[in-house]
XYZ file of C-alpha atoms in Angstrom:
393
model
C 237.186 -84.530 -60.774
C 233.484 -85.000 -61.608
C 232.626 -86.036 -65.162
C 230.312 -83.587 -66.937
C 227.646 -85.117 -69.178
C 227.078 -82.928 -72.244
C 223.375 -83.306 -72.972
C 223.769 -81.507 -76.297
C 225.823 -84.401 -77.615
C 222.894 -86.836 -77.481
C 221.138 -87.050 -80.832
C 217.426 -86.296 -80.579
C 217.621 -85.220 -76.933
C 215.237 -82.293 -77.441
C 212.557 -84.462 -79.053
C 212.933 -87.421 -76.691
C 215.080 -86.965 -73.579
C 213.667 -90.025 -71.805
C 216.285 -92.575 -72.990
C 219.060 -90.200 -71.888
C 217.501 -89.743 -68.461
C 217.126 -93.527 -68.193
C 220.833 -94.004 -68.973
C 221.742 -91.434 -66.329
C 219.469 -93.028 -63.716
C 221.144 -96.402 -64.267
C 224.463 -94.765 -63.325
C 223.084 -92.867 -60.343
C 220.423 -90.359 -59.237
C 222.526 -87.154 -59.562
C 224.833 -85.985 -62.365
C 226.868 -82.966 -63.424
C 225.515 -81.903 -66.837
C 226.070 -79.289 -69.524
C 222.872 -77.853 -70.973
C 221.909 -78.220 -74.640
C 221.372 -75.155 -76.868
C 220.629 -72.336 -76.360
C 222.218 -72.562 -72.869
C 225.027 -74.932 -73.807
C 227.713 -73.146 -71.779
C 225.814 -73.646 -68.506
C 226.787 -76.495 -66.171
C 224.691 -77.643 -63.223
C 223.764 -80.673 -61.136
C 220.754 -82.615 -62.444
C 218.692 -84.861 -60.152
C 217.112 -87.716 -62.145
C 215.911 -90.129 -59.424
C 212.334 -89.808 -58.132
C 213.078 -90.204 -54.429
C 216.039 -87.823 -54.610
C 214.068 -85.298 -56.689
C 211.164 -85.283 -54.241
C 213.564 -84.784 -51.325
C 215.459 -82.021 -53.153
C 212.233 -80.133 -53.919
C 211.519 -79.916 -50.189
C 215.097 -79.346 -48.947
C 215.491 -75.838 -47.420
C 219.254 -75.994 -48.070
C 218.475 -75.649 -51.778
C 217.554 -71.993 -52.098
C 215.502 -70.457 -54.911
C 216.711 -66.908 -54.224
C 220.061 -66.649 -55.986
C 220.619 -63.158 -54.565
C 221.826 -64.823 -51.381
C 224.792 -66.090 -53.389
C 225.176 -63.076 -55.659
C 223.208 -64.592 -58.551
C 220.424 -62.695 -60.315
C 218.476 -64.042 -63.265
C 217.474 -62.007 -66.282
C 213.724 -62.142 -65.675
C 214.173 -61.200 -62.008
C 216.172 -58.109 -62.989
C 213.582 -57.000 -65.527
C 210.339 -58.195 -63.947
C 210.833 -58.205 -60.176
C 210.572 -60.743 -57.362
C 208.057 -63.576 -57.680
C 207.366 -66.897 -55.986
C 209.824 -69.028 -57.975
C 212.829 -66.868 -57.001
C 212.087 -66.425 -53.295
C 212.541 -68.418 -50.080
C 210.852 -68.129 -46.689
C 210.005 -65.767 -45.123
C 209.585 -63.712 -48.333
C 208.037 -66.642 -50.196
C 205.642 -67.300 -47.303
C 204.523 -63.666 -47.348
C 204.026 -63.522 -51.141
C 202.189 -66.838 -51.337
C 199.877 -65.824 -48.504
C 198.953 -62.571 -50.250
C 198.382 -64.273 -53.613
C 196.403 -67.118 -52.045
C 193.939 -64.563 -50.642
C 192.979 -63.662 -54.224
C 193.646 -66.914 -56.134
C 191.290 -69.197 -54.229
C 189.846 -72.641 -54.932
C 186.403 -71.016 -54.939
C 187.551 -68.735 -57.740
C 188.773 -71.702 -59.781
C 185.510 -73.623 -59.246
C 183.519 -70.560 -60.331
C 185.469 -70.548 -63.611
C 184.289 -73.993 -64.717
C 181.207 -72.817 -66.672
C 183.282 -70.184 -68.464
C 186.019 -72.739 -69.276
C 183.342 -74.992 -70.771
C 181.886 -72.091 -72.765
C 185.280 -71.119 -74.218
C 185.971 -74.782 -75.027
C 182.660 -75.158 -76.853
C 183.195 -71.944 -78.837
C 186.680 -73.047 -79.932
C 185.381 -76.461 -81.022
C 182.464 -74.830 -82.867
C 185.011 -72.848 -84.865
C 187.492 -75.692 -85.369
C 185.439 -78.797 -86.130
C 183.774 -77.818 -89.461
C 187.174 -77.664 -91.179
C 187.925 -81.351 -90.642
C 191.591 -80.785 -89.778
C 193.676 -78.284 -87.797
C 196.811 -77.633 -85.827
C 195.485 -78.483 -82.376
C 197.904 -76.049 -80.703
C 196.828 -73.078 -82.817
C 193.113 -73.853 -82.878
C 192.471 -75.257 -79.413
C 195.118 -76.021 -76.822
C 196.675 -72.539 -76.920
C 193.597 -70.280 -77.164
C 191.736 -72.051 -74.346
C 194.199 -71.486 -71.472
C 195.383 -68.089 -72.737
C 191.771 -66.856 -72.839
C 191.050 -68.248 -69.373
C 194.148 -66.775 -67.710
C 193.838 -63.432 -69.499
C 190.194 -63.116 -68.432
C 191.098 -64.210 -64.917
C 193.841 -61.596 -64.639
C 192.125 -58.921 -66.719
C 194.472 -58.733 -69.730
C 192.827 -56.980 -72.725
C 191.902 -59.232 -75.642
C 193.810 -57.284 -78.288
C 197.100 -57.860 -76.476
C 196.942 -61.662 -76.433
C 198.503 -62.431 -79.814
C 201.629 -60.444 -78.952
C 201.656 -61.897 -75.466
C 201.770 -65.458 -76.829
C 204.897 -64.725 -78.865
C 206.634 -62.938 -75.996
C 205.781 -65.521 -73.339
C 206.934 -68.499 -75.398
C 210.229 -66.780 -76.191
C 210.669 -65.930 -72.515
C 210.304 -69.515 -71.213
C 211.593 -71.470 -74.244
C 214.058 -69.046 -75.870
C 215.675 -69.565 -79.236
C 218.571 -67.313 -78.174
C 219.685 -65.260 -75.185
C 219.137 -61.969 -77.045
C 215.595 -62.871 -78.071
C 214.795 -63.949 -74.503
C 216.144 -60.686 -73.115
C 214.089 -58.621 -75.569
C 210.897 -60.610 -74.940
C 211.239 -60.419 -71.149
C 211.917 -56.669 -71.289
C 208.785 -56.107 -73.379
C 206.713 -58.260 -71.011
C 207.986 -56.258 -68.034
C 207.064 -53.004 -69.764
C 203.634 -54.255 -70.763
C 202.758 -55.643 -67.319
C 203.951 -52.462 -65.621
C 201.663 -50.387 -67.848
C 198.720 -52.742 -67.258
C 199.129 -52.647 -63.471
C 199.513 -48.865 -63.410
C 196.383 -48.463 -65.515
C 194.372 -50.690 -63.180
C 195.760 -48.950 -60.120
C 194.955 -45.460 -61.435
C 191.476 -46.260 -62.694
C 190.556 -48.564 -59.831
C 189.063 -50.839 -62.475
C 189.246 -54.550 -62.674
C 186.885 -57.089 -61.144
C 189.596 -59.628 -61.836
C 192.502 -61.369 -60.135
C 195.036 -58.655 -60.939
C 192.699 -55.991 -59.594
C 192.231 -58.061 -56.446
C 196.003 -58.480 -56.080
C 196.414 -54.698 -56.285
C 193.771 -54.190 -53.603
C 194.442 -57.165 -51.326
C 196.002 -56.663 -47.908
C 196.784 -59.050 -45.078
C 195.618 -58.656 -41.504
C 198.672 -56.547 -40.657
C 198.161 -54.223 -43.647
C 200.860 -55.803 -45.829
C 200.435 -55.334 -49.597
C 202.293 -56.313 -52.750
C 204.727 -53.684 -54.023
C 204.710 -52.551 -57.665
C 207.625 -54.868 -58.479
C 205.990 -57.796 -56.667
C 202.728 -57.207 -58.523
C 204.573 -57.209 -61.822
C 206.417 -60.402 -60.865
C 203.207 -62.086 -59.755
C 201.373 -61.150 -62.953
C 204.333 -62.442 -64.975
C 204.353 -65.778 -63.155
C 200.590 -66.278 -63.270
C 200.325 -65.385 -66.945
C 203.221 -67.552 -68.086
C 202.698 -70.491 -65.752
C 198.923 -70.145 -66.132
C 198.916 -70.854 -69.839
C 202.251 -72.337 -71.032
C 201.886 -75.397 -68.832
C 198.238 -76.028 -69.724
C 198.840 -75.578 -73.462
C 201.413 -78.347 -73.323
C 199.429 -80.554 -70.953
C 196.495 -80.598 -73.394
C 198.696 -80.979 -76.490
C 200.961 -83.696 -75.097
C 197.975 -85.449 -73.541
C 196.155 -85.639 -76.872
C 199.365 -86.775 -78.574
C 199.813 -89.550 -75.992
C 196.242 -90.764 -76.564
C 196.526 -90.693 -80.352
C 199.791 -92.643 -80.302
C 198.351 -95.219 -77.866
C 195.060 -96.265 -79.506
C 194.302 -98.887 -76.860
C 194.380 -96.200 -74.168
C 192.284 -93.837 -76.295
C 189.696 -96.575 -76.834
C 189.680 -97.333 -73.113
C 189.019 -93.715 -72.221
C 186.314 -93.336 -74.875
C 184.522 -96.406 -73.517
C 184.761 -95.228 -69.893
C 185.022 -91.487 -69.354
C 185.107 -92.054 -65.589
C 188.823 -92.723 -66.241
C 189.324 -89.088 -67.293
C 190.774 -87.853 -63.990
C 193.315 -90.678 -63.793
C 194.089 -90.185 -67.512
C 194.993 -86.533 -66.908
C 197.239 -87.542 -64.001
C 198.941 -90.141 -66.214
C 199.453 -87.483 -68.900
C 201.126 -85.308 -66.275
C 203.377 -88.196 -65.234
C 204.136 -89.555 -68.690
C 204.876 -86.271 -70.510
C 204.387 -83.409 -68.071
C 204.619 -79.804 -69.296
C 207.549 -78.837 -67.041
C 210.658 -80.888 -67.791
C 212.834 -79.560 -64.948
C 212.254 -77.282 -62.013
C 213.795 -73.818 -62.131
C 217.285 -73.556 -60.662
C 218.012 -74.059 -56.997
C 221.267 -73.055 -55.293
C 223.122 -74.886 -52.548
C 222.993 -72.441 -49.628
C 225.478 -74.772 -47.937
C 227.363 -77.904 -48.925
C 225.102 -80.963 -48.927
C 224.696 -84.458 -50.318
C 221.952 -85.623 -52.678
C 221.850 -89.293 -53.578
C 225.356 -89.765 -52.181
C 226.796 -86.945 -54.341
C 228.422 -83.962 -52.644
C 227.241 -80.572 -53.883
C 229.277 -77.543 -52.838
C 227.863 -74.274 -51.568
C 226.802 -71.983 -54.405
C 226.452 -74.706 -57.022
C 223.285 -74.810 -59.144
C 220.881 -77.741 -58.962
C 218.139 -78.626 -61.413
C 215.488 -81.103 -60.255
C 214.306 -83.407 -63.046
C 210.516 -83.632 -62.894
C 210.260 -85.524 -66.201
C 213.174 -87.796 -65.264
C 211.770 -88.493 -61.801
C 208.356 -89.328 -63.229
C 209.899 -92.079 -65.386
C 211.911 -93.644 -62.538
C 211.128 -97.398 -62.410
C 211.862 -97.330 -58.684
C 208.660 -95.280 -58.280
C 206.454 -96.273 -61.227
C 206.342 -99.804 -62.630
C 207.110 -99.950 -66.365
C 207.375 -96.134 -66.439
C 207.727 -95.764 -70.220
C 204.284 -97.304 -70.719
C 201.375 -94.859 -71.018
C 198.582 -96.390 -68.931
C 195.508 -94.348 -67.984
C 194.486 -97.005 -65.454
C 197.694 -96.807 -63.416
C 197.828 -95.088 -60.040
C 200.140 -92.157 -60.823
C 199.985 -90.613 -57.339
C 203.268 -89.129 -56.280
C 204.162 -87.759 -59.706
C 206.219 -84.569 -59.684
C 204.602 -82.694 -62.583
C 203.467 -79.848 -60.304
C 206.509 -80.008 -58.054
C 206.511 -80.743 -54.341
C 206.900 -78.868 -51.083
C 206.765 -75.091 -50.615
C 206.867 -74.390 -54.346
C 204.093 -76.818 -55.340
C 202.269 -75.196 -58.270
C 199.663 -72.695 -57.097
C 197.740 -73.135 -60.359
C 197.505 -76.943 -60.316
C 193.712 -76.979 -59.679
C 193.116 -74.603 -62.621
C 195.348 -76.635 -64.967
C 193.575 -79.870 -64.017
C 190.132 -78.286 -64.491
C 191.004 -76.934 -67.942
C 192.583 -80.182 -69.111
C 189.645 -82.319 -67.969
C 187.055 -80.059 -69.621
C 189.091 -79.687 -72.819
C 189.813 -83.386 -73.267
C 186.294 -84.581 -72.488
C 184.745 -82.077 -74.904
C 187.258 -82.754 -77.681
C 186.877 -86.544 -77.493
C 183.079 -86.376 -77.324
C 182.757 -84.017 -80.291
C 185.505 -85.514 -82.480
C 184.939 -89.275 -82.186
C 187.373 -90.165 -84.979
C 190.181 -87.786 -83.968
C 193.547 -88.856 -85.423
C 197.017 -87.539 -86.167
C 197.339 -85.748 -89.505
C 201.095 -85.599 -89.978
C 204.251 -85.135 -87.987
C 204.014 -83.044 -84.791
C 205.828 -79.727 -84.872
C 209.283 -79.298 -83.315
C 209.649 -79.597 -79.563
C 210.296 -76.395 -77.646
C 213.980 -75.604 -77.004
C 215.531 -75.539 -73.558
C 215.028 -77.739 -70.508
C 212.232 -75.911 -68.680
C 209.035 -76.327 -70.716
C 208.280 -79.676 -72.390
C 205.962 -79.345 -75.354
C 205.584 -79.205 -79.125
C 204.914 -76.150 -81.255
C 202.277 -77.850 -83.441
C 200.098 -80.977 -83.465
C 198.294 -81.587 -86.804
C 195.076 -83.545 -86.324
C 192.028 -84.511 -88.413
C 188.560 -85.899 -87.687
């Protein structure tokens, strides 16, 4: 009989799960856990060791497509198939089609526009002397970039923020179901409008038009799923990367001073932010397509496995003194963007936005400081981030 660790019983787990993950790692790299609210009835295996997590992320025996085992998730039912719920060869096909439109060249071409949006947001924010950084800066930047990239109308963005956050960090199952259903409806209407009018010199328009050498194209459901993934992953992660990164700097004044004195450290600082408090706490569920062992623990066919990206990034076996925020460390090998076939397609865009945002903010607000207690941390175990970060300058 395997002991089940009830994560909801640990006081303060949502705000600071790192001590709990450290306790689990000391006992072993893999544990049977019960989720905290709002998914407290769900039990799964959790991988907390870095080496084991990296191996699990690349193990083909851990499937992402639950349909193979008779499991279908809510968003998949309402939205359609997308990269995070598929395995090869379907995943290979979808990623190839998306990669034809979402290229590195496209990301590089966005840099001047990212800088322009950043400057406009700071122009509006800085005269007030204080603000909620999430509301004024770290949310509107990535949501504007990804909406412009995909071709989502400006007037729809306020509603989209509310729906997307509820979809990935739900306060209840019912609210998640309602938000995901509305997102599916909205994206379906947007795609149909672009398809009918032939409009859209944007990524979504390109995805509608793109074909592979053999004439393969994305179906309506696949387009909807791809738009859903790109919109949510394209802004939720970057919002929290910028917010948590600024919070880490402001709570470690020696590191902030070091970065201000040498901005050539910016790239390594962003990587350390990703390692220290990355925006994705755990990978989405995987399913044992066959019985296997991870870290000496037997996992039976059909059982659910969650790979701890945050836990793995604080493993002392991989990173020396892992609870120390150090912008000069070599954080290579961190798992913030995953590993293997499902490595984040949008990692270059997230890095570009974070680097531009942080450099501009620090240069234009030289006495930036915390202005109160950060807002509550998002619920659930997928997205790691806070709802508000009050700052002054």
